[in-house]
């Protein structure tokens, strides 16, 4: 069953009616995405717990699901709420402050006519040395993503990794589109700066 079929009115009605097979399909298809979301905020074991608690909470609330958002958006919000409760128990809190947009993260890379200031390096990813370089860059990016503020890392996960639209992210996080864009811009800027630095020095 495709994800689009999990969002049809007929399938949602099966969920509301307590259809166990429908709920099992929902878990099968959406559990990996929800776990990835939880892991953007928590350590792996804590993320597993947050998702399991999320499924329990969702199962108990399905009869009241009104369909004003997609099932995935609704589930993601539940799991993030579970993760935030875990963070509070650890003395942490995700802040979504109101900030102004700081522009395009790539603006400094282009001239006024739209052409590159300095073209990107042409990386050849063939051979063991190049593969090692690619692995090193991946490790660097993972390290920098882990070091991001929780709010930036979460928005990056939802938008650039999972591909959710801005409306869904605003619904999930209960913040404005401009706030989502600012957080995404800041997260992307960190990664662009990392890649620039890695290209120039070969260092993380």
XYZ file of N, CA and C in Angstrom, residues 65-165:
303
model
N -9.697 11.622 15.639
C -8.970 12.280 14.554
C -9.972 12.878 13.566
N -9.874 14.176 13.344
C -10.867 14.882 12.524
C -10.451 15.051 11.074
N -9.229 14.683 10.739
C -8.796 14.774 9.349
C -8.497 16.182 8.875
N -8.242 17.099 9.786
C -7.921 18.468 9.368
C -6.477 18.596 8.882
N -5.692 17.557 9.084
C -4.343 17.455 8.529
C -4.189 16.037 8.014
N -3.069 15.745 7.362
C -2.825 14.370 6.952
C -2.550 13.524 8.193
N -2.705 12.214 8.036
C -2.410 11.313 9.148
C -0.933 11.430 9.532
N -0.053 11.540 8.520
C 1.378 11.651 8.808
C 1.685 12.912 9.595
N 1.101 14.033 9.219
C 1.321 15.278 9.962
C 0.862 15.128 11.402
N -0.299 14.551 11.586
C -0.862 14.328 12.921
C 0.047 13.432 13.756
N 0.519 12.332 13.165
C 1.402 11.411 13.884
C 2.734 12.073 14.222
N 3.272 12.834 13.280
C 4.553 13.501 13.510
C 4.451 14.482 14.667
N 3.345 15.194 14.731
C 3.154 16.136 15.838
C 3.088 15.399 17.173
N 2.395 14.259 17.196
C 2.307 13.468 18.430
C 3.692 12.999 18.867
N 4.476 12.483 17.919
C 5.809 11.979 18.262
C 6.724 13.113 18.728
N 6.655 14.258 18.079
C 7.477 15.388 18.515
C 7.074 15.835 19.914
N 5.786 15.823 20.203
C 5.340 16.163 21.563
C 5.889 15.166 22.582
N 5.904 13.890 22.222
C 6.481 12.891 23.118
C 7.977 13.140 23.314
N 8.667 13.477 22.221
C 10.104 13.761 22.322
C 10.359 14.994 23.181
N 9.515 16.003 23.026
C 9.694 17.229 23.820
C 9.472 16.951 25.299
N 8.554 16.060 25.624
C 8.348 15.699 27.028
C 9.583 15.016 27.589
N 10.218 14.157 26.779
C 11.460 13.537 27.224
C 12.551 14.578 27.432
N 12.635 15.529 26.519
C 13.642 16.584 26.659
C 13.420 17.389 27.938
N 12.163 17.679 28.244
C 11.874 18.433 29.481
C 12.327 17.655 30.711
N 12.135 16.343 30.682
C 12.582 15.530 31.817
C 14.096 15.561 31.949
N 14.776 15.839 30.828
C 16.237 15.944 30.835
C 16.711 17.381 31.079
N 15.746 18.274 31.315
C 16.091 19.668 31.566
C 16.343 20.473 30.316
N 15.833 20.008 29.169
C 16.013 20.721 27.905
C 14.657 21.156 27.370
N 14.680 22.180 26.529
C 13.453 22.688 25.918
C 13.776 23.208 24.533
N 12.902 22.913 23.570
C 13.081 23.441 22.213
C 12.436 24.813 22.155
N 13.206 25.811 21.743
C 12.693 27.169 21.642
C 12.400 27.510 20.181
N 11.225 28.079 19.940
C 10.873 28.570 18.613
C 10.596 30.063 18.729
N 11.677 30.853 18.803
C 11.526 32.284 18.990
C 11.172 32.948 17.664
N 10.604 34.134 17.735
C 10.240 34.893 16.547
C 11.462 35.657 16.067
N 11.883 35.338 14.846
C 13.076 35.963 14.292
C 12.793 36.451 12.893
N 13.629 37.368 12.428
C 13.466 37.909 11.085
C 14.271 37.088 10.089
N 13.762 37.036 8.866
C 14.458 36.314 7.805
C 15.789 36.994 7.514
N 16.832 36.174 7.355
C 18.164 36.728 7.109
C 18.611 36.525 5.672
N 17.691 36.190 4.776
C 18.039 36.106 3.362
C 18.364 34.713 2.888
N 18.884 34.651 1.694
C 19.194 33.393 1.036
C 20.554 32.891 1.492
N 20.596 31.636 1.935
C 21.845 31.067 2.428
C 22.914 30.960 1.349
N 22.526 31.008 0.083
C 23.491 30.912 -1.013
C 23.780 32.252 -1.673
N 23.211 33.334 -1.146
C 23.337 34.629 -1.819
C 24.791 35.028 -2.034
N 25.647 34.732 -1.059
C 27.051 35.136 -1.172
C 27.793 34.369 -2.260
N 27.191 33.298 -2.776
C 27.857 32.484 -3.788
C 27.595 32.964 -5.216
N 26.681 33.955 -5.377
C 26.289 34.387 -6.713
C 26.528 35.883 -6.927
N 26.768 36.245 -8.192
C 26.845 37.648 -8.583
C 25.435 38.164 -8.866
N 25.334 39.450 -9.112
C 24.036 40.060 -9.372
C 23.347 39.507 -10.601
N 24.134 39.010 -11.582
C 23.543 38.462 -12.803
C 23.157 36.990 -12.659
N 23.317 36.449 -11.444
C 22.905 35.069 -11.199
C 23.988 34.036 -11.407
N 25.184 34.435 -11.863
C 26.271 33.486 -12.077
C 27.098 33.327 -10.797
N 27.818 32.201 -10.729
C 28.630 31.920 -9.542
C 29.702 32.994 -9.342
N 29.913 33.394 -8.083
C 31.097 34.192 -7.747
C 32.339 33.328 -7.997
N 32.346 32.144 -7.389
C 33.396 31.155 -7.619
C 32.703 29.826 -7.830
N 32.847 29.212 -9.006
C 32.146 27.949 -9.270
C 32.531 26.880 -8.255
N 31.609 25.980 -7.949
C 31.941 24.876 -7.037
C 33.035 24.007 -7.642
N 33.806 23.395 -6.753
C 34.830 22.477 -7.224
C 34.172 21.262 -7.872
N 34.824 20.737 -8.906
C 34.325 19.540 -9.577
C 34.904 18.324 -8.880
N 34.080 17.682 -8.037
C 34.554 16.531 -7.290
C 34.362 15.266 -8.103
N 35.424 14.506 -8.259
C 35.329 13.197 -8.906
C 35.181 12.153 -7.798
N 34.069 11.432 -7.824
C 33.802 10.485 -6.755
C 34.069 9.047 -7.205
N 35.158 8.864 -7.982
C 35.543 7.531 -8.410
C 36.875 7.186 -7.747
N 37.019 5.934 -7.375
C 38.272 5.479 -6.791
C 38.246 5.552 -5.281
N 39.136 4.817 -4.599
C 39.128 4.738 -3.134
C 39.370 6.061 -2.442
N 40.264 6.908 -2.980
C 40.539 8.193 -2.324
C 39.294 9.077 -2.333
N 38.603 9.110 -3.474
C 37.409 9.938 -3.571
C 36.303 9.409 -2.678
N 36.162 8.082 -2.607
C 35.141 7.505 -1.739
C 35.437 7.811 -0.272
N 36.726 7.790 0.082
C 37.104 8.137 1.443
C 36.762 9.588 1.737
N 37.023 10.483 0.766
C 36.681 11.888 0.935
C 35.180 12.059 1.138
N 34.387 11.334 0.342
C 32.936 11.426 0.478
C 32.491 10.961 1.859
N 33.068 9.866 2.357
C 32.723 9.366 3.683
C 33.116 10.359 4.762
N 34.266 11.009 4.593
C 34.717 12.007 5.566
C 33.751 13.194 5.593
N 33.302 13.634 4.403
C 32.356 14.739 4.348
C 31.035 14.342 5.005
N 30.567 13.136 4.738
C 29.331 12.663 5.361
C 29.459 12.674 6.875
N 30.608 12.206 7.381
C 30.829 12.201 8.832
C 30.821 13.627 9.373
N 31.451 14.550 8.646
C 31.476 15.952 9.071
C 30.067 16.537 9.112
N 29.275 16.247 8.080
C 27.923 16.788 8.031
C 27.081 16.244 9.176
N 27.211 14.946 9.461
C 26.470 14.360 10.577
C 26.884 15.007 11.899
N 28.178 15.259 12.038
C 28.690 15.888 13.256
C 28.124 17.292 13.420
N 28.091 18.064 12.333
C 27.588 19.432 12.402
C 26.073 19.462 12.584
N 25.364 18.531 11.979
C 23.911 18.459 12.185
C 23.617 18.139 13.645
N 24.369 17.205 14.230
C 24.172 16.861 15.644
C 24.431 18.055 16.555
N 25.333 18.954 16.126
C 25.696 20.109 16.954
C 24.747 21.290 16.780
N 23.820 21.209 15.817
C 22.867 22.304 15.607
C 21.916 22.438 16.801
N 21.365 23.636 17.005
C 20.273 23.762 17.965
C 19.126 22.821 17.581
N 18.413 22.329 18.590
C 17.345 21.361 18.331
C 16.335 21.864 17.305
N 15.969 23.144 17.409
C 14.921 23.653 16.516
C 15.372 23.654 15.054
N 16.636 24.032 14.803
C 17.155 24.030 13.434
C 17.260 22.604 12.885
N 17.783 21.697 13.710
C 17.949 20.312 13.270
C 16.594 19.676 12.962
N 15.585 19.973 13.759
C 14.258 19.404 13.551
C 13.636 19.917 12.254
N 13.728 21.220 11.999
C 13.168 21.783 10.764
C 13.911 21.243 9.549
N 15.234 21.108 9.639
C 16.013 20.532 8.541
C 15.563 19.105 8.255
N 15.330 18.334 9.293
C 14.856 16.949 9.133
C 13.505 16.916 8.437
N 12.580 17.741 8.893
C 11.221 17.703 8.353
C 11.160 18.197 6.911
N 11.922 19.250 6.614
C 11.831 19.853 5.279
C 12.765 19.194 4.262
N 14.068 19.140 4.570
C 15.040 18.723 3.564
C 15.255 17.210 3.516
N 14.998 16.522 4.606
C 15.206 15.073 4.609
C 13.899 14.334 4.336
N 12.823 14.772 5.008
C 11.542 14.101 4.802
C 10.697 14.748 3.712
N 11.001 15.974 3.347
C 10.304 16.616 2.236
C 8.914 17.127 2.555
N 8.609 17.371 3.832
C 7.299 17.913 4.177
C 7.194 19.358 3.706
N 5.995 19.778 3.322
C 5.828 21.158 2.878
C 5.750 22.102 4.074
